[in-house]
Amino acid sequence: MDGQTILVEYGVLSAGGQYAKLDINFRIVDPRGIPVVAEFKKKAGSHSFDKMEGDFKICFDNKFSLTSSKVVYFEVIVEGEDEIDDDLAKVFRDGEQFAVEDEYEDNVKEIEGKLKKIREDIIITAHIQVQTQKRLTKDRSMAENNLKRVDTMSLVLVVLMVGAGMVQVVVVKRLFHQK
């Protein structure tokens, strides 16, 4: 994993319950069991590490919130020189054994550069799409919670209006029903 950077991002998208908070405990534990990162009751976070070796654990903990469940988004991004670039280089270096002209080498380098740029653009686009999907999920959850609140308040108000109407009918009947 030489030359690679690992980025871990997370965020709480929604929480069950009307008054639940968007927070969670987060830890990254190294292969020896020692916590590298420990955050408590955070809504979101982002951590970057260089040259990590071994199997690390990413832990999310919601024990402090017994009554509400959480929807958590997380993403692990590995940045740096990839094996794909090495494979691409092998394909374009095959021409070296045939004593290819310098012009061909220039064209190969130009094409290789364009392919790397396209790959980088695709990775960036995929990341943007994931971020958009994350926001969409969060907004949808908020809209559903708001709809539940509106429905509940509407039901309460209808019951109060019907109750007030019944009380008014009883009061008016008593006014006209005198002995």
Short mmCIF file of C-alpha atoms in Angstrom, two decimals:
data_model
loop_
_atom_site.label_atom_id
_atom_site.label_comp_id
_atom_site.label_asym_id
_atom_site.label_seq_id
_atom_site.Cartn_x
_atom_site.Cartn_y
_atom_site.Cartn_z
CA MET A 1 0.00 0.00 0.00
CA ASP A 2 2.96 2.30 -0.56
CA GLY A 3 1.97 5.73 -1.85
CA GLN A 4 -1.74 5.23 -1.12
CA THR A 5 -3.97 7.39 1.01
CA ILE A 6 -7.12 6.04 2.61
CA LEU A 7 -10.00 8.43 3.26
CA VAL A 8 -12.94 7.40 5.48
CA GLU A 9 -16.05 9.60 5.44
CA TYR A 10 -19.27 9.02 7.35
CA GLY A 11 -22.48 10.81 8.21
CA VAL A 12 -25.80 10.10 9.89
CA LEU A 13 -28.53 10.53 7.28
CA SER A 14 -31.59 9.98 9.43
CA ALA A 15 -32.66 8.90 12.88
CA GLY A 16 -35.80 7.04 13.89
CA GLY A 17 -38.19 9.01 16.03
CA GLN A 18 -39.37 12.56 15.95
CA TYR A 19 -36.91 13.95 18.51
CA ALA A 20 -33.93 11.68 17.77
CA LYS A 21 -30.59 13.36 17.20
CA LEU A 22 -28.41 12.72 14.16
CA ASP A 23 -25.35 11.48 16.04
CA ILE A 24 -23.32 8.30 16.37
CA ASN A 25 -20.10 7.02 17.95
CA PHE A 26 -17.30 6.18 15.48
CA ARG A 27 -13.99 4.33 15.85
CA ILE A 28 -11.20 3.06 13.65
CA VAL A 29 -9.24 0.22 15.25
CA ASP A 30 -5.84 -0.97 14.04
CA PRO A 31 -4.95 -4.68 13.58
CA ARG A 32 -3.61 -4.85 17.16
CA GLY A 33 -6.96 -3.66 18.58
CA ILE A 34 -5.79 -0.16 19.46
CA PRO A 35 -8.20 2.66 18.51
CA VAL A 36 -6.68 5.03 15.97
CA VAL A 37 -9.71 7.35 15.91
CA ALA A 38 -12.51 7.59 18.46
CA GLU A 39 -15.33 10.13 18.14
CA PHE A 40 -18.43 10.31 20.28
CA LYS A 41 -21.88 11.61 19.33
CA LYS A 42 -20.80 13.15 16.02
CA LYS A 43 -23.09 13.86 13.08
CA ALA A 44 -20.40 13.38 10.43
CA GLY A 45 -16.67 13.00 10.04
CA SER A 46 -13.82 12.52 7.63
CA HIS A 47 -10.41 10.98 8.34
CA SER A 48 -7.40 10.47 6.07
CA PHE A 49 -4.47 8.10 6.63
CA ASP A 50 -1.24 7.45 4.75
CA LYS A 51 0.44 4.07 4.36
CA MET A 52 -1.89 1.96 6.49
CA GLU A 53 -0.84 -1.69 6.71
CA GLY A 54 -3.06 -4.55 7.86
CA ASP A 55 -6.80 -4.96 8.35
CA PHE A 56 -8.38 -2.02 10.13
CA LYS A 57 -11.89 -2.09 11.61
CA ILE A 58 -14.43 0.69 11.19
CA CYS A 59 -16.97 0.65 14.03
CA PHE A 60 -20.24 2.55 14.39
CA ASP A 61 -21.95 2.47 17.80
CA ASN A 62 -25.47 3.63 18.66
CA LYS A 63 -25.70 2.16 22.20
CA PHE A 64 -26.36 5.54 23.80
CA SER A 65 -29.59 5.91 21.82
CA LEU A 66 -31.71 2.95 22.87
CA THR A 67 -34.99 4.08 21.34
CA SER A 68 -33.96 5.33 17.91
CA SER A 69 -32.29 3.60 14.99
CA LYS A 70 -29.98 5.45 12.62
CA VAL A 71 -29.22 5.34 8.90
CA VAL A 72 -25.48 5.91 8.43
CA TYR A 73 -23.68 6.61 5.17
CA PHE A 74 -20.00 5.79 4.97
CA GLU A 75 -17.43 5.67 2.22
CA VAL A 76 -13.89 4.35 2.12
CA ILE A 77 -11.79 5.88 -0.67
CA VAL A 78 -8.34 4.59 -1.59
CA GLU A 79 -6.33 7.19 -3.47
CA GLY A 80 -2.92 6.85 -5.10
CA GLU A 81 -1.19 4.85 -7.80
CA ASP A 82 -3.32 1.85 -8.70
CA GLU A 83 -2.60 -1.47 -10.34
CA ILE A 84 -4.83 -0.36 -13.23
CA ASP A 85 -2.25 2.26 -14.19
CA ASP A 86 0.42 -0.44 -14.16
CA ASP A 87 -1.68 -2.63 -16.45
CA LEU A 88 -2.22 0.32 -18.78
CA ALA A 89 1.51 0.95 -18.87
CA LYS A 90 2.21 -2.70 -19.72
CA VAL A 91 -0.16 -2.56 -22.68
CA PHE A 92 1.45 0.55 -24.11
CA ARG A 93 5.01 -0.64 -23.41
CA ASP A 94 4.56 -3.76 -25.55
CA GLY A 95 5.66 -1.75 -28.57
CA GLU A 96 9.14 -1.28 -27.09
CA GLN A 97 10.21 -4.76 -28.14
CA PHE A 98 9.56 -3.90 -31.78
CA ALA A 99 11.83 -0.81 -31.86
CA VAL A 100 8.95 1.59 -32.47
CA GLU A 101 9.48 5.13 -33.72
CA ASP A 102 9.54 8.18 -31.45
CA GLU A 103 6.35 9.50 -33.05
CA TYR A 104 4.54 6.36 -31.99
CA GLU A 105 5.86 6.81 -28.43
CA ASP A 106 4.58 10.41 -28.36
CA ASN A 107 1.15 9.25 -29.53
CA VAL A 108 1.11 6.49 -26.93
CA LYS A 109 2.00 8.93 -24.14
CA GLU A 110 -0.70 11.33 -25.32
CA ILE A 111 -3.34 8.57 -25.42
CA GLU A 112 -2.19 7.23 -22.05
CA GLY A 113 -2.50 10.73 -20.54
CA LYS A 114 -5.99 11.17 -21.97
CA LEU A 115 -7.08 7.75 -20.67
CA LYS A 116 -5.80 8.60 -17.18
CA LYS A 117 -7.66 11.93 -17.30
CA ILE A 118 -10.87 10.16 -18.37
CA ARG A 119 -10.45 7.65 -15.53
CA GLU A 120 -9.92 10.47 -13.00
CA ASP A 121 -13.00 12.28 -14.31
CA ILE A 122 -15.09 9.10 -14.01
CA ILE A 123 -13.94 8.61 -10.40
CA ILE A 124 -14.79 12.24 -9.56
CA THR A 125 -18.19 11.91 -11.24
CA ALA A 126 -18.95 8.70 -9.34
CA HIS A 127 -18.04 10.45 -6.08
CA ILE A 128 -20.32 13.38 -6.89
CA GLN A 129 -23.17 10.97 -7.70
CA VAL A 130 -22.69 9.20 -4.36
CA GLN A 131 -22.76 12.56 -2.54
CA THR A 132 -25.94 13.54 -4.40
CA GLN A 133 -27.56 10.21 -3.51
CA LYS A 134 -26.58 10.76 0.12
CA ARG A 135 -28.24 14.18 0.16
CA LEU A 136 -31.32 12.76 -1.58
CA THR A 137 -31.65 10.02 1.06
CA LYS A 138 -31.27 12.54 3.87
CA ASP A 139 -33.82 14.94 2.34
CA ARG A 140 -36.30 12.12 1.70
CA SER A 141 -36.02 10.95 5.30
CA MET A 142 -36.62 14.51 6.52
CA ALA A 143 -39.66 14.87 4.23
CA GLU A 144 -41.10 11.57 5.48
CA ASN A 145 -40.62 12.65 9.11
CA ASN A 146 -42.30 15.99 8.37
CA LEU A 147 -45.20 14.18 6.69
CA LYS A 148 -45.68 12.01 9.78
CA ARG A 149 -45.69 15.10 12.00
CA VAL A 150 -48.25 16.86 9.78
CA ASP A 151 -50.47 13.75 9.72
CA THR A 152 -50.30 13.41 13.51
CA MET A 153 -51.09 17.07 14.13
CA SER A 154 -53.93 16.96 11.58
CA LEU A 155 -55.46 13.99 13.38
CA VAL A 156 -55.17 15.73 16.75
CA LEU A 157 -56.77 18.90 15.38
CA VAL A 158 -59.64 16.98 13.75
CA VAL A 159 -60.35 15.18 17.04
CA LEU A 160 -60.28 18.51 18.92
CA MET A 161 -62.63 20.11 16.36
CA VAL A 162 -65.10 17.22 16.55
CA GLY A 163 -64.91 17.32 20.37
CA ALA A 164 -65.49 21.09 20.42
CA GLY A 165 -68.45 20.66 18.05
CA MET A 166 -70.00 18.02 20.31
CA VAL A 167 -69.55 20.24 23.37
CA GLN A 168 -71.19 23.13 21.51
CA VAL A 169 -74.16 20.93 20.52
CA VAL A 170 -74.62 19.79 24.12
CA VAL A 171 -74.42 23.39 25.43
CA VAL A 172 -76.92 24.70 22.85
CA LYS A 173 -79.36 21.82 23.57
CA ARG A 174 -79.20 22.59 27.29
CA LEU A 175 -79.97 26.24 26.60
CA PHE A 176 -83.18 25.32 24.76
CA HIS A 177 -84.08 22.34 26.86
CA GLN A 178 -85.18 24.08 30.01
CA LYS A 179 -87.82 22.59 32.29
#
